[in-house]
Short mmCIF file of C-alpha atoms in Angstrom, two decimals:
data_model
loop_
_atom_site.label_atom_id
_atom_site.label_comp_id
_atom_site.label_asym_id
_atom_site.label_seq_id
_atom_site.Cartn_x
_atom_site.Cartn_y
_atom_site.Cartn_z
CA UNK A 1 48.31 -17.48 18.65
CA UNK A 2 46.99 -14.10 18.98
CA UNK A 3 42.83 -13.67 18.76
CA UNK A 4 41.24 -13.06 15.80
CA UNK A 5 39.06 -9.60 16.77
CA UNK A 6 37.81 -9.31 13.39
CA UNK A 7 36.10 -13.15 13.89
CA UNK A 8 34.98 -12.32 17.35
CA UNK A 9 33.10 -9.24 16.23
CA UNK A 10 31.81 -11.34 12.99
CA UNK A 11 33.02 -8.67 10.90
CA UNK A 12 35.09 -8.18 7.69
CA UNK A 13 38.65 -6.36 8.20
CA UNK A 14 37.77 -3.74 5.38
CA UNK A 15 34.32 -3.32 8.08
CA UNK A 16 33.76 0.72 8.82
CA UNK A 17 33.89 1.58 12.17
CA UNK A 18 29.89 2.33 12.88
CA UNK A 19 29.50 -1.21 11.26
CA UNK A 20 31.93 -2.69 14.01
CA UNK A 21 30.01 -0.75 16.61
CA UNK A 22 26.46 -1.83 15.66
CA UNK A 23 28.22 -5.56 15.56
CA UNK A 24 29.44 -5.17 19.14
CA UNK A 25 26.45 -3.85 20.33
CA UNK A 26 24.35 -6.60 18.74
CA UNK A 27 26.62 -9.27 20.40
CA UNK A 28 26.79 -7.16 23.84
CA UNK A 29 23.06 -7.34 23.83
CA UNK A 30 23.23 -10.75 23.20
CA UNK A 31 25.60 -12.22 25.63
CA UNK A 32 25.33 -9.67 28.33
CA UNK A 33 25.68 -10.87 32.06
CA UNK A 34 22.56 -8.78 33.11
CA UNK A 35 20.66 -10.79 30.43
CA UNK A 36 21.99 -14.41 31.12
CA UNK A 37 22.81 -14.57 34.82
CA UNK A 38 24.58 -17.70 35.94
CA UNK A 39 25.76 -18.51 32.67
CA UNK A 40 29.38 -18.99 32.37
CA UNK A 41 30.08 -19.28 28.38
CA UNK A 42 28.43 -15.96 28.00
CA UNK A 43 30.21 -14.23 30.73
CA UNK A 44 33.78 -15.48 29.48
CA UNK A 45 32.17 -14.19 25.44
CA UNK A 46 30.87 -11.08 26.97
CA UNK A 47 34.41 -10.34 28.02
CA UNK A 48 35.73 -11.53 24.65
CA UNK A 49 33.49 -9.45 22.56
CA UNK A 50 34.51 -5.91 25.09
CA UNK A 51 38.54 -6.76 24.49
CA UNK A 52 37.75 -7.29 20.88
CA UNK A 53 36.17 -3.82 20.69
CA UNK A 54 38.22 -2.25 22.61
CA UNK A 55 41.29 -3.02 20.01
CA UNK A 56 39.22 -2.55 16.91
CA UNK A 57 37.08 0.87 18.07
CA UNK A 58 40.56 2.86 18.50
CA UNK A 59 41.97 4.05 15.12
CA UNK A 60 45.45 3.75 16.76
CA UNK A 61 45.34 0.45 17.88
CA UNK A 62 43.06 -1.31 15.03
CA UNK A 63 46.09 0.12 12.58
CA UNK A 64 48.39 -1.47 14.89
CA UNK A 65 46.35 -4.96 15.03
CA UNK A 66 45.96 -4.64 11.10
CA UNK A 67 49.74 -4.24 10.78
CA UNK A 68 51.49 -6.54 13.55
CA UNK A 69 48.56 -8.77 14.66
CA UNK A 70 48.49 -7.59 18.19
CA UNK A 71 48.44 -3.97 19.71
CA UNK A 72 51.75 -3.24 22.17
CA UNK A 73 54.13 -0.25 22.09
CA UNK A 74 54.54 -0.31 18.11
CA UNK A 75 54.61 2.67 16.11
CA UNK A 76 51.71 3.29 13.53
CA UNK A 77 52.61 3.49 9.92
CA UNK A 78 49.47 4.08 8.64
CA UNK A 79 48.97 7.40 8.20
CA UNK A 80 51.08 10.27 6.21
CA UNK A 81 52.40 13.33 8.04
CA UNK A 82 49.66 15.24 6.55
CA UNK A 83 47.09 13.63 8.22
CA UNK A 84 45.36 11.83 4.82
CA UNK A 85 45.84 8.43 3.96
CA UNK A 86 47.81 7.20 0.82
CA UNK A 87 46.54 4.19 0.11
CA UNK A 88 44.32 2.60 -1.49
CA UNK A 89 43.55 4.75 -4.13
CA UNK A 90 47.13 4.49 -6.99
CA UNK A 91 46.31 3.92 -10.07
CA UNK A 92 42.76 4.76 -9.98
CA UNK A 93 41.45 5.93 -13.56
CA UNK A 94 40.11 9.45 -13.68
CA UNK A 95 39.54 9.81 -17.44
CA UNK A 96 38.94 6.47 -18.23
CA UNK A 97 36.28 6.18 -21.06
CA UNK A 98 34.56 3.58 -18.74
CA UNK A 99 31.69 6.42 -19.05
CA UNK A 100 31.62 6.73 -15.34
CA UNK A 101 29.93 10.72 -13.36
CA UNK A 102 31.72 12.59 -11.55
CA UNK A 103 29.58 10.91 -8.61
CA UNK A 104 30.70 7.49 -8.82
CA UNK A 105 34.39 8.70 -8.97
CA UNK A 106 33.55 10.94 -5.42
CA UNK A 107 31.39 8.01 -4.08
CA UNK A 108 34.49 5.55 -4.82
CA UNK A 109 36.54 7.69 -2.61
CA UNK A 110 34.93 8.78 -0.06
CA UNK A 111 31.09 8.11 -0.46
CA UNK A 112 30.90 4.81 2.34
CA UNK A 113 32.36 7.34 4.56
CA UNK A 114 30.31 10.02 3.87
CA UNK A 115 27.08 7.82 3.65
CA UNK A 116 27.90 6.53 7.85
CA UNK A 117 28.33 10.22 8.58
CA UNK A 118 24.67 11.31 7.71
CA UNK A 119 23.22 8.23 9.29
CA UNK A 120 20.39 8.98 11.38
CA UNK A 121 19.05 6.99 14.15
CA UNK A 122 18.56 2.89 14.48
CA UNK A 123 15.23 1.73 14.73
CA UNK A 124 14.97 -0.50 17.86
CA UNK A 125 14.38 -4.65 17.51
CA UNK A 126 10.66 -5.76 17.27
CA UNK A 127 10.23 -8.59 20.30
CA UNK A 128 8.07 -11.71 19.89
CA UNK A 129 5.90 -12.92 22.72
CA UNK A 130 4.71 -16.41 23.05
CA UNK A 131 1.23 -16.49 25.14
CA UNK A 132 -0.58 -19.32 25.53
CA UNK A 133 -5.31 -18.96 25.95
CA UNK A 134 -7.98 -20.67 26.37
CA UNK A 135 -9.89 -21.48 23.47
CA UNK A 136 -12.93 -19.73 24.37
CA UNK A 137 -10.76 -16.40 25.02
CA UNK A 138 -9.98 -16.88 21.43
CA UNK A 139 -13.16 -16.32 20.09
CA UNK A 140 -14.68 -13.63 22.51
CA UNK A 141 -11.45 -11.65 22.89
CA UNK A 142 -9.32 -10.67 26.39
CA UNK A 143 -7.93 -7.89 28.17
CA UNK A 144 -4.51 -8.98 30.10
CA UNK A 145 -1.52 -7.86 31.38
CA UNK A 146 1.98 -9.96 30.53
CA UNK A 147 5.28 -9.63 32.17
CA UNK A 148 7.94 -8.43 29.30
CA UNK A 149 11.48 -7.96 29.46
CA UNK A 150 12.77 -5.49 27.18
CA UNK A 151 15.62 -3.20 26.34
CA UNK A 152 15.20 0.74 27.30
CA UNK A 153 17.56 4.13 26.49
CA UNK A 154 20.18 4.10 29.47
CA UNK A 155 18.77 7.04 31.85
CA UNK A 156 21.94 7.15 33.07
CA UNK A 157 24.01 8.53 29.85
CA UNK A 158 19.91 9.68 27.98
CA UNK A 159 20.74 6.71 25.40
CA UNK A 160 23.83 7.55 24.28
CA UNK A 161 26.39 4.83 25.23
CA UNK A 162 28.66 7.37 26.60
CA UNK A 163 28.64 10.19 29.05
CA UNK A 164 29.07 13.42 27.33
CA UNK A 165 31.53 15.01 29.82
CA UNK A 166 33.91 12.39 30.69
CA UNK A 167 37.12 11.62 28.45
CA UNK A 168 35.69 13.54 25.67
CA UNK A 169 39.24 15.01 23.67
CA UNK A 170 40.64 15.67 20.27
CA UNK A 171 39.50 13.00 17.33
CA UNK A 172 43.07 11.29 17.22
CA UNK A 173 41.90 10.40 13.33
CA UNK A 174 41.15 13.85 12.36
CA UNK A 175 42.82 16.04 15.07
CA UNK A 176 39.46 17.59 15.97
CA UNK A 177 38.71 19.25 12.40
CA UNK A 178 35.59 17.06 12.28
CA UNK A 179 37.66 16.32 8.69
CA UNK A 180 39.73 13.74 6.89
CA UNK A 181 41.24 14.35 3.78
CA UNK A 182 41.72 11.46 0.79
CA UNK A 183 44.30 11.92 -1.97
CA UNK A 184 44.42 10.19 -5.30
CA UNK A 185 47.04 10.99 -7.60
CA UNK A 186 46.72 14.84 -8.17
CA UNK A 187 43.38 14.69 -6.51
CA UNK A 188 42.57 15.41 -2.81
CA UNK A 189 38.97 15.55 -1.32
CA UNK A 190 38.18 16.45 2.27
CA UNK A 191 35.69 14.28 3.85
CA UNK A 192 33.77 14.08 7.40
CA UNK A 193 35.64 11.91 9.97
CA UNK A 194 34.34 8.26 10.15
CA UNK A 195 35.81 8.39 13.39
CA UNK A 196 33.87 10.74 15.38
CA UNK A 197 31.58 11.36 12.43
CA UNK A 198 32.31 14.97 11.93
CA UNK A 199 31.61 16.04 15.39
CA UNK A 200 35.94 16.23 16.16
CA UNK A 201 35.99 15.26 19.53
CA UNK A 202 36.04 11.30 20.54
CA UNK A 203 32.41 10.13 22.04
CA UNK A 204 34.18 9.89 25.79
CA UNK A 205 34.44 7.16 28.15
CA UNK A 206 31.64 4.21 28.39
CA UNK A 207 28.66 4.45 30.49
CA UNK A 208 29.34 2.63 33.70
CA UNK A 209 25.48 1.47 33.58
CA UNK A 210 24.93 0.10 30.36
CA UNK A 211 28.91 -0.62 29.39
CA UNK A 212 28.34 1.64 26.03
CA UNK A 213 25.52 0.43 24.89
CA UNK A 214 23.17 2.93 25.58
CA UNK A 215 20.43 0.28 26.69
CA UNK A 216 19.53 -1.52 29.57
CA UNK A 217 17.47 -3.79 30.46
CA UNK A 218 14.16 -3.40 31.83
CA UNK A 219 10.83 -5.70 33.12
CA UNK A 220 7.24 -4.43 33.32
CA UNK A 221 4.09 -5.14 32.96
CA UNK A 222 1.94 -3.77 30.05
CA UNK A 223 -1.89 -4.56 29.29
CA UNK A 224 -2.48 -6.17 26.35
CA UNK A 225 -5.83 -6.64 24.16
CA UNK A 226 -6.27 -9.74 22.41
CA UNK A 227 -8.91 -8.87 19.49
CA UNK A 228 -11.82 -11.63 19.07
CA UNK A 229 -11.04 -14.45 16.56
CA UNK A 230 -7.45 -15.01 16.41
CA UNK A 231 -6.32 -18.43 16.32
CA UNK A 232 -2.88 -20.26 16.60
CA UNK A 233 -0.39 -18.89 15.02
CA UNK A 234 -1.94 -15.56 15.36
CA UNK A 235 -0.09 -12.43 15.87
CA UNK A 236 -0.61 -9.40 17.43
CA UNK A 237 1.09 -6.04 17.32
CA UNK A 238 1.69 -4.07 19.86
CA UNK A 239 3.31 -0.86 18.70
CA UNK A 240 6.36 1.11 20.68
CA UNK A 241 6.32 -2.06 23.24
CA UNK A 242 9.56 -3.61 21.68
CA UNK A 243 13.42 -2.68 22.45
CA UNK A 244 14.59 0.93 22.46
CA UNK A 245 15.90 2.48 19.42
CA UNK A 246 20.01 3.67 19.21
CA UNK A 247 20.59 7.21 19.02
CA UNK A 248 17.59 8.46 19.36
CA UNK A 249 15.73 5.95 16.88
CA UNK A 250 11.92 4.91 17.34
CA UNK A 251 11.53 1.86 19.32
CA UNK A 252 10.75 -1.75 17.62
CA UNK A 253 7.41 -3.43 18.20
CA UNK A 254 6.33 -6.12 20.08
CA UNK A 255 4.53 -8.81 18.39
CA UNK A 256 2.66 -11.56 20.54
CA UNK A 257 2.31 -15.29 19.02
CA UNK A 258 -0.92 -16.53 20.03
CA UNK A 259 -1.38 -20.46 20.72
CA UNK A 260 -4.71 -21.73 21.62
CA UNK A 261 -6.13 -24.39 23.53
CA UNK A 262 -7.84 -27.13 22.20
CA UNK A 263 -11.86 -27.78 23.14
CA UNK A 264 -13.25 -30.42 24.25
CA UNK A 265 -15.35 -30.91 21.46
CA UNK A 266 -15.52 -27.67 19.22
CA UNK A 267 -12.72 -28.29 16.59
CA UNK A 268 -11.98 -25.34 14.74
CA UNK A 269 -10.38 -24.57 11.07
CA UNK A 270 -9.85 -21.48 10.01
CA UNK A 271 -13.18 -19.52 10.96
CA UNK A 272 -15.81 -22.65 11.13
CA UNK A 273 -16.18 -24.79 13.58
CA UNK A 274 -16.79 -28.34 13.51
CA UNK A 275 -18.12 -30.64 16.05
CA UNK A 276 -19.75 -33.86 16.01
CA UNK A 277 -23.29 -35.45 17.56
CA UNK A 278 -24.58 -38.22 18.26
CA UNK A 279 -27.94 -39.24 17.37
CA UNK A 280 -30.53 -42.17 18.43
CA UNK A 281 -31.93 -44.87 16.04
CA UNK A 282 -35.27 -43.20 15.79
CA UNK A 283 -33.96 -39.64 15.12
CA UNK A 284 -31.47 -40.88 12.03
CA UNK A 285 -34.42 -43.22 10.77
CA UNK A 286 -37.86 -40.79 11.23
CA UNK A 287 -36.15 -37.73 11.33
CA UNK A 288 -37.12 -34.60 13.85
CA UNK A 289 -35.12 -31.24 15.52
CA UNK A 290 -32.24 -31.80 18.00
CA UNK A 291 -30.56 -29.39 20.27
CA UNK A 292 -26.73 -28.75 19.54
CA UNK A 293 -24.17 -26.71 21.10
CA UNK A 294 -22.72 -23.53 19.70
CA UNK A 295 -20.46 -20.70 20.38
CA UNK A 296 -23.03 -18.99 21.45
CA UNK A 297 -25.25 -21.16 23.44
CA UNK A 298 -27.21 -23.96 21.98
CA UNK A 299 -29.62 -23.70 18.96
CA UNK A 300 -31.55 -26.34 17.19
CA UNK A 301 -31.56 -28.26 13.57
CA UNK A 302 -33.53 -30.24 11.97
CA UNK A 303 -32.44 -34.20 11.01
CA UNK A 304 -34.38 -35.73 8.02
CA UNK A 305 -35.60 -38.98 7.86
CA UNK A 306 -33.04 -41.86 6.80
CA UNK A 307 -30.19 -39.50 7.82
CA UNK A 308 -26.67 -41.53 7.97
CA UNK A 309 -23.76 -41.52 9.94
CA UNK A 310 -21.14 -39.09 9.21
CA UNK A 311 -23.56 -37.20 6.91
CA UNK A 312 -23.23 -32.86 7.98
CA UNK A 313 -25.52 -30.01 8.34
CA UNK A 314 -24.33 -26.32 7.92
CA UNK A 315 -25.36 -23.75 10.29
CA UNK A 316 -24.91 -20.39 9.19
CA UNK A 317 -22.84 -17.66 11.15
CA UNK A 318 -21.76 -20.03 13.73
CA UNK A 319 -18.45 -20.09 13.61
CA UNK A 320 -15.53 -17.92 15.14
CA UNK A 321 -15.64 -14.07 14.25
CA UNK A 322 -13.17 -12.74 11.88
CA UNK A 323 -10.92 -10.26 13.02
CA UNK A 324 -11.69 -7.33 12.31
CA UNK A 325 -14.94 -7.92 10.94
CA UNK A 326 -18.45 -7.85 11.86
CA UNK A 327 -18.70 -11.49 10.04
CA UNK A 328 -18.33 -15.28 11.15
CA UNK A 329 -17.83 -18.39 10.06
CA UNK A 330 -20.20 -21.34 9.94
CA UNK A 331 -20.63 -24.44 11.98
CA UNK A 332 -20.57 -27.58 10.80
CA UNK A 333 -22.59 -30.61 12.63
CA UNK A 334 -21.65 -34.28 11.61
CA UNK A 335 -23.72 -36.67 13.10
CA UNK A 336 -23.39 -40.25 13.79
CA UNK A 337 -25.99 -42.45 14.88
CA UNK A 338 -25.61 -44.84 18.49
CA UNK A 339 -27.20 -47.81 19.02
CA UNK A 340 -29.54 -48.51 21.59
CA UNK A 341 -29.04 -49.86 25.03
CA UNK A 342 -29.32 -53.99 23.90
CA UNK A 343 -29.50 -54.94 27.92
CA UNK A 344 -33.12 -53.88 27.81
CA UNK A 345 -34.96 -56.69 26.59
CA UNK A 346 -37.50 -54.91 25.12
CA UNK A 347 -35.67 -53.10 22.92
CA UNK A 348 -33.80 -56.53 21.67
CA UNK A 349 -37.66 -57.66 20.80
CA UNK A 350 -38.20 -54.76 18.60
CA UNK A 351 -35.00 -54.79 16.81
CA UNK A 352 -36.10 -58.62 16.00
CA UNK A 353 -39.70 -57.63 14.61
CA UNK A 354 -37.58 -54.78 12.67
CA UNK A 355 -34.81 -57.29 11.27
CA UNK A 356 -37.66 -59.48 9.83
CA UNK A 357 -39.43 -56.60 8.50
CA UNK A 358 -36.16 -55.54 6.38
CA UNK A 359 -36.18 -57.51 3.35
CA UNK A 360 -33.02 -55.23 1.93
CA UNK A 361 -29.20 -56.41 2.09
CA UNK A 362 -27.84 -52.97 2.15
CA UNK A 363 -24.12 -54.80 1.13
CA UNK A 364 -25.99 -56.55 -1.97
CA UNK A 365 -24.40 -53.58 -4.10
CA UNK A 366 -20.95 -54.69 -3.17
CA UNK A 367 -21.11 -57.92 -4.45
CA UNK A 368 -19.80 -59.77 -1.97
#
């Protein structure tokens, strides 16, 4: 059963030819050898994808393949002796009252053409980045360098995807006028070539070093700057770092993902932090100033007496910058209270003179 080319490119059959080129290219990039060394399936797809192209990038032979299914020593019938196509277009209602310009009739005809002929240049892709830091890098900032691999314009053909002087000849759609002509009833328009896109001669044979892609694939190293305060999930941009633009476009972006590591004990949510401490007996029952950690080095509260377990205590601008700002976030303390060291025996005595002191049952107002 001969191959479906239209499936392997994931296109449509009605597809223009710049669409089926941007397709291959996408699906080159994707399964090239350079870019997944070892791997057989890709290889054996790789290959798949260039035969498909091959067939479906000549005028010739995609008539052909449209016609009979396959491409071998069959005439064409698609084209008139005139060098316009026929078809397509009987039938179509000029003076209808359907109250249609005089652009949508010219843009029916010809305009999808005409619109891939003043196509500019193809922004590159934007690349995402994955990096892992420590959680303390997270909220001071860092300077680092990463290793990226990225796609870069072919030096070898300056981006192009083909070299200029080899194979170029005659556009065998428009016989190097640059110009096809469409006919409707009495009507005939003259259009730029979809082929060769006005410029009459066929692009010329594929560069050997990036097999027509006009991209290659490159690894550096590039410094980054991670701003103070981002968190997981984080990203930053890092413009012009992504993959090369086609035909002269801008290149894409690269964006890095930022995933931090967890503390030890700072827990953080959105731009506060929480953490918790533990206080003595004494402290939760009289009350007095303890020392806690911060971001920035420890600083000091102050408990009240009969604080509780659990209970919290704001402090002010202690938490993780925000990006961008000259603000922070807050700290929040929650305490809980630890028990004394019971092997001591004096401290067993004084938690007996204590118990008979208390003449509350702090569960009396659960009625149990």
């Amino acid at each position: 059963m001969a191959k479906d080319y239209y499936k392997v490119l994931g296109v449509g059959r009605k597809t223009s030819a710049s669409e089926i080129k941007k397709a291959y290219r996408k699906l080159a990039r994707k399964y090239h050898p350079d870019l997944n060394p070892g791997d057989k399936d890709s290889e054996n797809r790789f290959k798949e994808i260039q035969e498909a192209y091959a067939v479906l990038s000549d005028p010739k032979k995609r008539t052909q393949y449209d016609q009979f299914g396959t491409v071998g020593d069959v005439p064409g019938r698609g084209a008139s002796q005139h060098g316009y196509s026929t078809g397509g277009f009987e039938g179509f209602d000029f003076a209808g009252g359907g109250g249609g310009s005089f652009k949508d009739i010219f843009d029916n005809i010809f305009g999808a053409s005409a619109q891939q002929a003043r196509r500019g240049p193809i922004r590159g892709d934007d690349l995402l980045y994955t990096m892992k830091i420590a959680f303390m890098d997270a909220i001071n900032g860092v300077q680092t360098r990463i290793r990226l691999r990225r796609m870069v314009a072919c030096s070898n053909c300056k981006g192009q995807g083909h070299i200029q002087t080899a194979g170029r000849k005659p556009c065998p759609t428009c016989g190097g006028t640059g110009q096809t002509q469409v006919q409707s009833g009495a009507m005939r328009f003259a259009t730029t070539c979809r082929t060769c896109r006005g410029s009459g001669q066929t692009p010329g044979q594929d560069c050997p070093a990036c097999h027509g892609m006009g991209l290659v694939q490159k690894t550096e190293f590039i410094k980054v700057r991670i701003p103070a305060g981002v968190d997981t999930g984080s990203k930053v941009r890092i413009a012009g770092k992504g993959n090369a633009g086609e035909a002269g476009g801008p290149t894409g972006d690269l964006f890095i993902n930022i995933d931090v590591d967890l503390h030890k004990f700072f827990k953080r949510k959105g731009n506060n932090i929480e953490i918790k401490i533990p206080i003595t007996v004494p402290e939760a029952t009289l009350g007095g100033k303890i020392e806690v950690p911060t971001l920035y080095g420890n600083s000091t509260i102050k408990i009240p007496p009969a604080t509780k377990s659990g209970q919290k205590f704001r402090m002010r601008d202690k938490g993780a910058p925000k990006i961008g700002k000259k603000t922070h976030g807050d700290q929040v303390v929650e305490v809980y209270i630890v028990p004394p060291d019971f092997s001591n025996q004096r401290i067993r005595e004084l938690m007996g003179e204590l118990d008979k002191l208390l003449d509350e049952n702090p569960r009396d107002k659960l009625n149990v």
